[in-house]
């Protein structure tokens, strides 16, 4: 018997099905919510983390990765509202990573040439 058939038969008898909020709760279990919590897409979360970390370390690697993962998350229709938003923010952070790298390289080349020094 389908759900619609059960609902019609319940309506014909003059009774209605209780909503999830009206159903008695089982001890130790939370009440069921009407809407599931919004989840952040894994690619969007990775783009945000890589973009944030790229502002401080390895921006030549983390920036492009954040952009690629962010674009994929933003274009995925299953990502939901927060997946798309997280993807867009990941792209912005990835672009910011590359801009920081460009500023650092330009300031380094303009002052005394490009030299890398490991240690003190």
mmCIF file of C-alpha atoms in Angstrom:
data_model
loop_
_atom_site.group_PDB
_atom_site.id
_atom_site.type_symbol
_atom_site.label_atom_id
_atom_site.label_comp_id
_atom_site.label_asym_id
_atom_site.label_seq_id
_atom_site.Cartn_x
_atom_site.Cartn_y
_atom_site.Cartn_z
ATOM 1 C CA UNK A 1 0.000 0.000 0.000
ATOM 2 C CA UNK A 2 1.477 3.347 -1.013
ATOM 3 C CA UNK A 3 1.771 6.390 1.214
ATOM 4 C CA UNK A 4 -0.864 8.264 -0.772
ATOM 5 C CA UNK A 5 -3.312 5.398 -0.405
ATOM 6 C CA UNK A 6 -2.699 5.353 3.352
ATOM 7 C CA UNK A 7 -3.219 9.095 3.558
ATOM 8 C CA UNK A 8 -6.465 8.886 1.574
ATOM 9 C CA UNK A 9 -7.782 6.057 3.716
ATOM 10 C CA UNK A 10 -6.816 7.959 6.878
ATOM 11 C CA UNK A 11 -8.542 11.088 5.558
ATOM 12 C CA UNK A 12 -11.637 9.074 4.679
ATOM 13 C CA UNK A 13 -11.801 7.784 8.246
ATOM 14 C CA UNK A 14 -11.508 11.329 9.603
ATOM 15 C CA UNK A 15 -8.072 11.014 11.139
ATOM 16 C CA UNK A 16 -4.727 12.376 10.084
ATOM 17 C CA UNK A 17 -1.170 11.198 10.397
ATOM 18 C CA UNK A 18 0.875 12.987 13.046
ATOM 19 C CA UNK A 19 3.674 15.226 11.814
ATOM 20 C CA UNK A 20 7.269 14.370 12.796
ATOM 21 C CA UNK A 21 7.103 17.012 15.536
ATOM 22 C CA UNK A 22 3.891 15.520 16.995
ATOM 23 C CA UNK A 23 5.130 11.936 17.115
ATOM 24 C CA UNK A 24 6.243 10.715 20.531
ATOM 25 C CA UNK A 25 10.005 10.745 20.990
ATOM 26 C CA UNK A 26 11.992 7.682 21.857
ATOM 27 C CA UNK A 27 14.153 8.263 24.944
ATOM 28 C CA UNK A 28 17.753 8.972 23.980
ATOM 29 C CA UNK A 29 16.917 10.067 20.447
ATOM 30 C CA UNK A 30 16.505 13.646 19.276
ATOM 31 C CA UNK A 31 13.258 14.728 17.701
ATOM 32 C CA UNK A 32 13.242 14.386 13.912
ATOM 33 C CA UNK A 33 13.594 17.698 12.135
ATOM 34 C CA UNK A 34 11.520 18.758 9.189
ATOM 35 C CA UNK A 35 14.582 19.695 7.121
ATOM 36 C CA UNK A 36 17.980 18.011 7.193
ATOM 37 C CA UNK A 37 20.928 20.226 8.121
ATOM 38 C CA UNK A 38 22.722 21.850 5.202
ATOM 39 C CA UNK A 39 26.018 20.175 4.400
ATOM 40 C CA UNK A 40 29.120 21.668 2.867
ATOM 41 C CA UNK A 41 30.388 19.853 -0.211
ATOM 42 C CA UNK A 42 33.763 18.151 0.303
ATOM 43 C CA UNK A 43 35.323 19.941 -2.650
ATOM 44 C CA UNK A 44 34.118 23.295 -1.345
ATOM 45 C CA UNK A 45 35.552 22.540 2.099
ATOM 46 C CA UNK A 46 38.879 21.520 0.552
ATOM 47 C CA UNK A 47 38.928 24.676 -1.589
ATOM 48 C CA UNK A 48 38.333 26.837 1.488
ATOM 49 C CA UNK A 49 41.046 25.100 3.480
ATOM 50 C CA UNK A 50 43.600 25.200 0.668
ATOM 51 C CA UNK A 51 42.785 28.812 -0.125
ATOM 52 C CA UNK A 52 43.167 29.842 3.504
ATOM 53 C CA UNK A 53 46.394 27.935 4.002
ATOM 54 C CA UNK A 54 47.749 29.214 0.688
ATOM 55 C CA UNK A 55 47.775 32.777 1.978
ATOM 56 C CA UNK A 56 50.575 31.790 4.331
ATOM 57 C CA UNK A 57 52.425 28.808 2.824
ATOM 58 C CA UNK A 58 52.856 27.165 -0.583
ATOM 59 C CA UNK A 59 50.647 29.674 -2.378
ATOM 60 C CA UNK A 60 51.994 28.600 -5.766
ATOM 61 C CA UNK A 61 50.554 25.107 -5.150
ATOM 62 C CA UNK A 62 47.536 25.741 -2.920
ATOM 63 C CA UNK A 63 46.184 28.687 -4.951
ATOM 64 C CA UNK A 64 45.545 26.806 -8.214
ATOM 65 C CA UNK A 65 44.229 23.776 -6.316
ATOM 66 C CA UNK A 66 41.755 25.989 -4.445
ATOM 67 C CA UNK A 67 40.616 27.543 -7.730
ATOM 68 C CA UNK A 68 40.064 24.193 -9.459
ATOM 69 C CA UNK A 69 38.255 22.590 -6.520
ATOM 70 C CA UNK A 70 36.210 25.727 -5.925
ATOM 71 C CA UNK A 71 35.076 25.888 -9.554
ATOM 72 C CA UNK A 72 34.052 22.239 -9.486
ATOM 73 C CA UNK A 73 32.107 22.714 -6.246
ATOM 74 C CA UNK A 74 30.433 25.905 -7.495
ATOM 75 C CA UNK A 75 29.257 24.225 -10.703
ATOM 76 C CA UNK A 76 27.904 21.093 -9.026
ATOM 77 C CA UNK A 77 24.096 21.378 -8.709
ATOM 78 C CA UNK A 78 24.038 18.775 -5.913
ATOM 79 C CA UNK A 79 26.281 20.947 -3.733
ATOM 80 C CA UNK A 80 23.386 22.986 -2.410
ATOM 81 C CA UNK A 81 23.557 26.576 -1.341
ATOM 82 C CA UNK A 82 26.541 26.234 0.947
ATOM 83 C CA UNK A 83 28.489 24.048 -1.483
ATOM 84 C CA UNK A 84 28.228 26.685 -4.189
ATOM 85 C CA UNK A 85 29.007 29.509 -1.786
ATOM 86 C CA UNK A 86 31.986 27.630 -0.354
ATOM 87 C CA UNK A 87 33.206 26.912 -3.876
ATOM 88 C CA UNK A 88 33.026 30.574 -4.835
ATOM 89 C CA UNK A 89 34.858 31.601 -1.683
ATOM 90 C CA UNK A 90 37.500 28.957 -2.419
ATOM 91 C CA UNK A 91 38.015 30.452 -5.892
ATOM 92 C CA UNK A 92 38.351 33.941 -4.417
ATOM 93 C CA UNK A 93 40.879 32.726 -1.839
ATOM 94 C CA UNK A 94 42.833 30.869 -4.548
ATOM 95 C CA UNK A 95 43.018 34.024 -6.666
ATOM 96 C CA UNK A 96 44.090 35.953 -3.579
ATOM 97 C CA UNK A 97 46.842 33.371 -2.998
ATOM 98 C CA UNK A 98 48.208 33.936 -6.491
ATOM 99 C CA UNK A 99 47.951 37.714 -6.082
ATOM 100 C CA UNK A 100 49.964 37.510 -2.848
ATOM 101 C CA UNK A 101 52.562 35.394 -4.641
ATOM 102 C CA UNK A 102 52.776 37.951 -7.456
ATOM 103 C CA UNK A 103 53.225 40.828 -4.995
ATOM 104 C CA UNK A 104 55.924 38.934 -3.115
ATOM 105 C CA UNK A 105 57.788 38.077 -6.311
ATOM 106 C CA UNK A 106 57.558 41.606 -7.718
ATOM 107 C CA UNK A 107 58.763 43.171 -4.473
ATOM 108 C CA UNK A 108 61.605 40.671 -4.271
ATOM 109 C CA UNK A 109 62.715 41.158 -7.885
ATOM 110 C CA UNK A 110 62.448 44.941 -7.624
ATOM 111 C CA UNK A 111 64.616 45.266 -4.539
ATOM 112 C CA UNK A 112 67.792 43.198 -4.956
ATOM 113 C CA UNK A 113 67.030 40.478 -7.432
ATOM 114 C CA UNK A 114 65.444 37.127 -6.893
ATOM 115 C CA UNK A 115 67.407 35.125 -4.366
ATOM 116 C CA UNK A 116 66.152 32.330 -2.172
ATOM 117 C CA UNK A 117 67.748 31.653 1.131
ATOM 118 C CA UNK A 118 67.107 28.648 3.311
ATOM 119 C CA UNK A 119 67.670 29.011 7.021
ATOM 120 C CA UNK A 120 69.040 32.093 8.786
#
